[in-house]
Short mmCIF file of C-alpha atoms in Angstrom, two decimals:
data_model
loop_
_atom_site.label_atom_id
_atom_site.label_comp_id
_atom_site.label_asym_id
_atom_site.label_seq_id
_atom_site.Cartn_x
_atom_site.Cartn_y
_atom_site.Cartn_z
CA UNK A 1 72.84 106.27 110.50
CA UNK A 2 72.18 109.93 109.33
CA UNK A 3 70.75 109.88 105.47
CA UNK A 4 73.18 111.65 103.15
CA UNK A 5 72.69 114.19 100.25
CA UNK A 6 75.78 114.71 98.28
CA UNK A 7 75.75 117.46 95.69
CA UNK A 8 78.31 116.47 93.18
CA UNK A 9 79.88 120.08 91.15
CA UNK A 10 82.29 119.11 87.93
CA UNK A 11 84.01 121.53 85.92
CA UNK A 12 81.70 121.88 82.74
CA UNK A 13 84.83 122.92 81.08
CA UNK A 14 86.65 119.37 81.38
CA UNK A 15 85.58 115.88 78.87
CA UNK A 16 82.51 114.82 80.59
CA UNK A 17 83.13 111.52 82.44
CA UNK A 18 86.88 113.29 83.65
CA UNK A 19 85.61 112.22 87.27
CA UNK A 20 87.66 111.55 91.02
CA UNK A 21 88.07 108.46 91.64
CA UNK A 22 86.17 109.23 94.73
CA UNK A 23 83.34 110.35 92.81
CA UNK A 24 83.05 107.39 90.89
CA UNK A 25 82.82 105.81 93.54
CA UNK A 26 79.80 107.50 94.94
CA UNK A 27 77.73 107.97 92.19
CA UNK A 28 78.35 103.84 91.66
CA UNK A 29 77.64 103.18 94.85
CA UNK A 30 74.37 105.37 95.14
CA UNK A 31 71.30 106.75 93.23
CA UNK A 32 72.25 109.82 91.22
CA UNK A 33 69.40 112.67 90.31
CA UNK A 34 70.17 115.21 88.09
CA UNK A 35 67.69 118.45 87.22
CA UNK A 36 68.46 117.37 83.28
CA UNK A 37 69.57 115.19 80.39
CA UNK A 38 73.38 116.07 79.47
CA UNK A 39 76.42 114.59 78.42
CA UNK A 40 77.59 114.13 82.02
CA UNK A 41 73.84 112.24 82.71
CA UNK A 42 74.59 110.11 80.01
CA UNK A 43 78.63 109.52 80.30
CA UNK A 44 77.44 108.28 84.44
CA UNK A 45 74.57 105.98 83.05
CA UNK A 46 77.48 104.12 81.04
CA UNK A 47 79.63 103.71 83.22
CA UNK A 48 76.75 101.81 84.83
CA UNK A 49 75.31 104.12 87.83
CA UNK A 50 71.57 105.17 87.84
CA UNK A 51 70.55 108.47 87.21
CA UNK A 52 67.10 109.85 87.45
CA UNK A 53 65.93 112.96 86.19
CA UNK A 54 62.59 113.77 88.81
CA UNK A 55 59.09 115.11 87.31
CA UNK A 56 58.84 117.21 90.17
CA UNK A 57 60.37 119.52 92.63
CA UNK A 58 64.02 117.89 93.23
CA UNK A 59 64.62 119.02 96.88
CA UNK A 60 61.55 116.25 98.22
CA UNK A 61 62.78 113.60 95.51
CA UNK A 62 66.17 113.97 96.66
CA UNK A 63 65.04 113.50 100.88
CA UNK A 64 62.91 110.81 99.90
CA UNK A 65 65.85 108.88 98.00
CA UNK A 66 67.88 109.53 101.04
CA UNK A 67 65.65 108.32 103.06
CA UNK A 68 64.49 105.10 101.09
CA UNK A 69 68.47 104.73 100.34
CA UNK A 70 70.48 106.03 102.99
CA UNK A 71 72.62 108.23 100.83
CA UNK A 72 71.91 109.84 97.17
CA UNK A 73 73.92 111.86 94.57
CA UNK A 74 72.74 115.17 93.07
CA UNK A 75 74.17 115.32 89.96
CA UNK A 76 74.92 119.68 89.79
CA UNK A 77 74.36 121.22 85.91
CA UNK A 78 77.11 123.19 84.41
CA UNK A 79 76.15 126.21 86.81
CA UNK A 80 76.78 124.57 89.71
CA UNK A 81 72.94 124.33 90.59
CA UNK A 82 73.32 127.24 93.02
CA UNK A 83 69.28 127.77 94.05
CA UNK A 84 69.26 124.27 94.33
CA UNK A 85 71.78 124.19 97.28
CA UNK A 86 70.31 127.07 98.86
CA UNK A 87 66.70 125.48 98.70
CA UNK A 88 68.31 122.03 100.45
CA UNK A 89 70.75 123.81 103.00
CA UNK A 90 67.64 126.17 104.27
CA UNK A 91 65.11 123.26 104.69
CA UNK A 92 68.33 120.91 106.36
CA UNK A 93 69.04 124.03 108.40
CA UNK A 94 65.45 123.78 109.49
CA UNK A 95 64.50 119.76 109.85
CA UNK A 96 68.65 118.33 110.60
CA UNK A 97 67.30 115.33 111.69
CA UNK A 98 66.68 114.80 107.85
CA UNK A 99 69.15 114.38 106.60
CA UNK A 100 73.63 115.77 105.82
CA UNK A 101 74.38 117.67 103.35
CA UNK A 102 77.79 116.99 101.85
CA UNK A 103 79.49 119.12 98.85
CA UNK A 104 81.47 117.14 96.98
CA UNK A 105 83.62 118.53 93.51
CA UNK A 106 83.94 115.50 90.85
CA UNK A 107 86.41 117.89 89.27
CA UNK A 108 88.14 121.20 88.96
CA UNK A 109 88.26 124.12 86.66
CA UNK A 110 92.44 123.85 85.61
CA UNK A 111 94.05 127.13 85.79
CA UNK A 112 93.12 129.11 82.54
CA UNK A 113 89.72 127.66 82.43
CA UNK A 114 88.17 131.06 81.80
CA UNK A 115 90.26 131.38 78.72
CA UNK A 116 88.19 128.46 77.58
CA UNK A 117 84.72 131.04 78.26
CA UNK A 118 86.37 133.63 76.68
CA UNK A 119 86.98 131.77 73.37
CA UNK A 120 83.23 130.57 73.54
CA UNK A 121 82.00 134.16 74.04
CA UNK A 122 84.19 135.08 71.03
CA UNK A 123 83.10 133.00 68.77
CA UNK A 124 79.27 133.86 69.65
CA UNK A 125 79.63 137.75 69.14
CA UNK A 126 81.88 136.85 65.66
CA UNK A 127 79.46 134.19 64.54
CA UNK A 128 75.82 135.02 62.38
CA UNK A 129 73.75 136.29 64.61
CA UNK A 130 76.17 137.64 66.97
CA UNK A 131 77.88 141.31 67.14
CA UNK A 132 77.61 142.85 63.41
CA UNK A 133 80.39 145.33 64.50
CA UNK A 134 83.09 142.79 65.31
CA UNK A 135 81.95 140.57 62.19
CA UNK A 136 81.96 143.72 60.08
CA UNK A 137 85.89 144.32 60.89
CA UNK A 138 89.65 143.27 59.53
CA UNK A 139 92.99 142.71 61.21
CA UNK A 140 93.91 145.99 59.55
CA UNK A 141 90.76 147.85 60.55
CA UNK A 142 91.73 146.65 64.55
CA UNK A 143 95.15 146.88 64.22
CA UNK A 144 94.84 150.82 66.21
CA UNK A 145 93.07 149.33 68.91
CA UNK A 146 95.63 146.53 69.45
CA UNK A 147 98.20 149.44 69.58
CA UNK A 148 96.21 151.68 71.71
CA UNK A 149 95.09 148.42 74.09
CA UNK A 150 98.36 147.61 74.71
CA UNK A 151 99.37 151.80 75.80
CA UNK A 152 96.32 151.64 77.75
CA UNK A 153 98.44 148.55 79.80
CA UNK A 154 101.79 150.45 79.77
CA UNK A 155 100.07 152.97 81.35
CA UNK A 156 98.81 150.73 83.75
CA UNK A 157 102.24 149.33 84.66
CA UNK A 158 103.99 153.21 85.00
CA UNK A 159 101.04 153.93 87.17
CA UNK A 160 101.39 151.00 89.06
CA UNK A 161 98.01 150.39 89.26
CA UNK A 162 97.58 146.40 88.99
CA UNK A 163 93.58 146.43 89.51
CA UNK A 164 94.06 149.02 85.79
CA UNK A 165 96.44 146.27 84.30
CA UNK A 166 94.72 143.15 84.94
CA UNK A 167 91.48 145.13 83.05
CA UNK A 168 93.83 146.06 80.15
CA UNK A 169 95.34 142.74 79.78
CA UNK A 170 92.19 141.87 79.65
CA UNK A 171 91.55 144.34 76.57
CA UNK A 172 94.65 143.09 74.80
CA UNK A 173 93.42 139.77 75.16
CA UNK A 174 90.33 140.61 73.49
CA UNK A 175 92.16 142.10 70.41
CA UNK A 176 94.26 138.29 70.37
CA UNK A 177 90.95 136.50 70.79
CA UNK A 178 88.84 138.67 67.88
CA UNK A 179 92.31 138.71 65.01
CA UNK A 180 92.24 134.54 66.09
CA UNK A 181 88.11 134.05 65.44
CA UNK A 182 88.68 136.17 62.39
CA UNK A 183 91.38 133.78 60.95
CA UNK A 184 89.16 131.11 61.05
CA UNK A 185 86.97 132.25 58.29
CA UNK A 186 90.66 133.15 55.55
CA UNK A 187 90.59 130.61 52.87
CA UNK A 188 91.97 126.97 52.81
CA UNK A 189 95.81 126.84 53.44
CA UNK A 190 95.62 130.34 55.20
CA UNK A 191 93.19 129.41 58.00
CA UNK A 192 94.21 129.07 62.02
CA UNK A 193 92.81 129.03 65.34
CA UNK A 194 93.49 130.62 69.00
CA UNK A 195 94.88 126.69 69.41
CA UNK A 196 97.16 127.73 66.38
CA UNK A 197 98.47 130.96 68.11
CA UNK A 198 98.46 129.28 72.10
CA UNK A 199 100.34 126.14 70.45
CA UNK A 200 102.69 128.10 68.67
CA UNK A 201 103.33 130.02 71.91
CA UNK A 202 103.53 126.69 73.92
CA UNK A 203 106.58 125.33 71.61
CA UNK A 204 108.01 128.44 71.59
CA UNK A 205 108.23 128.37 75.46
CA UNK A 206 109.37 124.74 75.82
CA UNK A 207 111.94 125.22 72.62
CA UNK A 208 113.76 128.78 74.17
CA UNK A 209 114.15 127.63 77.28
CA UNK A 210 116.15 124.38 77.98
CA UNK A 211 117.58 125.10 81.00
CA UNK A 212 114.18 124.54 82.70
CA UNK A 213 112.50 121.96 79.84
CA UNK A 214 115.69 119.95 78.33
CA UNK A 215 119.22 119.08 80.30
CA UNK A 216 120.58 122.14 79.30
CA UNK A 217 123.17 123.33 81.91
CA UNK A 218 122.86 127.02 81.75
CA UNK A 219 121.94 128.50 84.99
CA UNK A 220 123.43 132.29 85.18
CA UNK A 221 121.36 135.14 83.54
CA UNK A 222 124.04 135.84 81.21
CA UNK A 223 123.66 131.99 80.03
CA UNK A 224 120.27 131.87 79.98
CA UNK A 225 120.20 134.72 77.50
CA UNK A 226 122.61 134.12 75.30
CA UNK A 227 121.09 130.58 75.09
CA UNK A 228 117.74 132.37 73.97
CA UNK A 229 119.04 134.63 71.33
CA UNK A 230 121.30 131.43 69.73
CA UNK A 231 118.12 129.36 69.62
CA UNK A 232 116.10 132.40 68.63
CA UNK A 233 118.58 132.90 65.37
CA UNK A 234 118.12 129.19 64.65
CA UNK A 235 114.56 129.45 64.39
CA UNK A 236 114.85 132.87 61.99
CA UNK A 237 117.20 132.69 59.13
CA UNK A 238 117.44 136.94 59.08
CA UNK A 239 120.61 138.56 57.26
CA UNK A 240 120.90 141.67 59.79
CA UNK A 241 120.53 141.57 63.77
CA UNK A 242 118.32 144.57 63.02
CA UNK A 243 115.85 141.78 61.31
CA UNK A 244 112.63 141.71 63.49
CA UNK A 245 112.46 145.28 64.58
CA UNK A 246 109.29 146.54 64.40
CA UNK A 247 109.47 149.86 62.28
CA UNK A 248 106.11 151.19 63.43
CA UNK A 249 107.46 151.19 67.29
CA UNK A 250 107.90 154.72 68.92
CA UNK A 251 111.16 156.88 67.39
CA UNK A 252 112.66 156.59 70.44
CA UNK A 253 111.98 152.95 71.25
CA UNK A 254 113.16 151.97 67.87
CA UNK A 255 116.23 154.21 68.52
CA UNK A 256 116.80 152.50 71.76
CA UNK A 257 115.86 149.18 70.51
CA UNK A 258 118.36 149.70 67.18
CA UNK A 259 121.10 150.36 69.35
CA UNK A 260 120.69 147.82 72.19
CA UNK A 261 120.81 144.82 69.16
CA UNK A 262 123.90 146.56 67.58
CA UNK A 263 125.32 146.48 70.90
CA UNK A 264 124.48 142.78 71.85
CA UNK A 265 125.96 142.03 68.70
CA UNK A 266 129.20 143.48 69.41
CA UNK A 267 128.73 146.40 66.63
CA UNK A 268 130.09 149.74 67.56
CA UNK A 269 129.15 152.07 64.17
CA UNK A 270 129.58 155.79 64.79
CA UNK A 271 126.72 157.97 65.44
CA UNK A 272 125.90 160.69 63.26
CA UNK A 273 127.62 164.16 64.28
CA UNK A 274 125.09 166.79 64.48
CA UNK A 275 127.54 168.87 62.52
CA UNK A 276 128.13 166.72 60.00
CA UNK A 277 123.68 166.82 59.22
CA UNK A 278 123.64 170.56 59.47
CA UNK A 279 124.46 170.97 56.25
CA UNK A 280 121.17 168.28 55.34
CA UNK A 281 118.99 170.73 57.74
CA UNK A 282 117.76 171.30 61.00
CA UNK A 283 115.90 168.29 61.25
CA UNK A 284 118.90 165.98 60.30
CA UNK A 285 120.33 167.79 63.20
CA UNK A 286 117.70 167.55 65.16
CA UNK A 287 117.16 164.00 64.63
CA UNK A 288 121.18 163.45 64.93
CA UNK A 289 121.30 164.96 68.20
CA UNK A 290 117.85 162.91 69.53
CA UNK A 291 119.63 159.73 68.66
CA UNK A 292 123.12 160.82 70.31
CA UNK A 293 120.61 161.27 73.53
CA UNK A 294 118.67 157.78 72.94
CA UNK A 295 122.49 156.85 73.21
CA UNK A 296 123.71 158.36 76.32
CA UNK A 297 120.44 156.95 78.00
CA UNK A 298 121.22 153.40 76.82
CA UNK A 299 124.89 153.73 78.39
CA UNK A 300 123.31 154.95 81.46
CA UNK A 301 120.83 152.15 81.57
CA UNK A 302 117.56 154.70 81.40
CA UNK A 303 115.14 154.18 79.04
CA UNK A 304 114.39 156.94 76.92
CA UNK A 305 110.62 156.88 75.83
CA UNK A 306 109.87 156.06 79.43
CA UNK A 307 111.53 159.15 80.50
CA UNK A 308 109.92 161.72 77.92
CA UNK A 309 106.92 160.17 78.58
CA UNK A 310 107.02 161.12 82.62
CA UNK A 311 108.96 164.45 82.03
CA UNK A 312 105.92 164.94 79.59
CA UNK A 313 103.21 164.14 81.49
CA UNK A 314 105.21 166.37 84.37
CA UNK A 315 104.59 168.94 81.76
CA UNK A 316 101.07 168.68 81.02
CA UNK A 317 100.24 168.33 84.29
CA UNK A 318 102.12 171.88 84.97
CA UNK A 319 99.92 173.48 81.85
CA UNK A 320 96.66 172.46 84.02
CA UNK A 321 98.03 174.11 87.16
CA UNK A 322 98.50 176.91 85.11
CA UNK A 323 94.97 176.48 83.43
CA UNK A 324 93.46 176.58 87.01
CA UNK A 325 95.51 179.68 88.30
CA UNK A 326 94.31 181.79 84.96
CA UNK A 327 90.71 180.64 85.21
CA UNK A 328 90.56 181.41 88.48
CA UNK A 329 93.14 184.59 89.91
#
């Protein structure tokens, strides 16, 4: 029978020990070699298999245990052991008669496992010794770039340019990773963690949305939202349906915004008449008559700051023709 190498890869972002049952079995049933003491070395060893760390080069210890055993288990580091492979597939590919090489994965990174990096490089550059910019800043001193970061991804979507929007997300990501370290390091009582935002997010979920977590029966659109905004008002004792608005959004997405809750709450209050502000000034009337058109867009299902924004851009993009045509008659 062929000798057998098996180069065993787990996910170094899992509990050590968090092994197939398959790869228990083979790192039981065979000598294991690592290149290095670890957690995962030692987790094996207790669960009663041998490992062996070599002095030497690892590609001849490992052909020699294969050969004196019939089979043996490398035992990959948290990189995967990459030059490693190479090393043992090139001489294999050379001298087959030595032995087979077999890749086996004791484990898998879960989806999101690079969120799990991401914190870990976080905390690095925020930690002494790490990026004296980031460690020298405030949630109010980032709060423009969260704004701007999350413009840069609107743009992405109008554009739609998903290679752009997957890099922004990635941006406003950052900006929820950095506010998250920096609340670890508020005072007792006031502290919390990225676990503190992602498990408020996760109950959140699970809580406003029953029809797919709990028994709740509502399957239509119509259902499903009403559902959320009952359980939403449960949650937030507010006195107004305006409560929750963000004041610092865009004039015309707080216009639109203002008028889409009054409507879902069955409110009809009069606009202001442009005549009746002129006598206030022309902004009154100005403003007056913006709102009347944030109106007419929201009966007509449009959104308005998306379409200033493209009749805008329209515009600037004329101004640069025209740029081009006077630099160069």
């Amino acid at each position: 029978m062929t000798a057998r190498v098996v180069l065993l890869v787990t996910s170094p972002r899992l509990p050590v020990g968090l092994l197939t049952a398959a790869a228990w079995d083979v790192v039981r049933g065979n000598p294991v070699l690592a290149g290095a003491e670890s957690e995962l070395t030692a987790a094996v060893r207790a669960a009663g298999a041998e490992v062996t760390v070599p002095d030497g080069p690892a590609v001849p210890a490992l052909l020699h245990a294969a050969a004196a055993h019939g089979a043996v288990v490398w035992l990959a580091g948290p990189a995967g052991d990459e030059a490693l492979a190479r090393e043992l597939g090139l001489r294999l590919a050379r001298e087959p008669g030595l032995a087979e090489l077999e890749l086996m994965y004791g484990s898998w990174d879960p989806p999101g496992a690079r969120l799990l990096d991401a914190v870990e490089v976080m905390d690095r550059l925020a930690s002494p010794g790490g990026d004296p910019w980031k460690r020298a800043q405030t949630h109010r001193s980032l709060a423009g770039y969260l704004i701007e970061e999350c413009y840069e991804a609107y743009d992405a979507i109008g554009a739609d340019d998903t290679d752009a929007l997957r890099e922004e997300l990635g941006d406003v990501l950052l900006q929820v990773l950095l506010h998250a370290r920096m609340a670890e390091e508020l005072p007792d009582g006031a502290r919390w963690t990225v676990d503190d935002v992602a498990g408020g997010l996760v109950d959140k979920m699970i809580r406003r949305n029953p029809h797919v977590f709990a028994d709740d029966g509502a399957t239509t659109l119509d259902e499903i939202t009403a559902n959320w905004e009952r359980i939403k008002r449960a949650e937030k004792a507010r006195d107004s349906v305006l409560d929750g608005i963000a004041p610092s959004l865009p004039a015309l997405a707080l216009a639109a915004k203002i008028l889409d809750r009054a409507g879902r709450a069955g409110l009809t209050v009069p606009l202001p008449a442009a005549d009746a502000e002129a006598r206030l000034g022309a902004e009154a009337r100005l403003g007056a008559e913006l709102l009347a058109a944030v109106a007419a867009a929201r009966a007509a299902d449009l959104d308005p700051e998306a379409a200033l924004r493209r009749t805008t851009l329209a515009y600037a993009d004329a101004i640069r023709a025209a740029e081009r045509t006077t630099a160069h008659p």
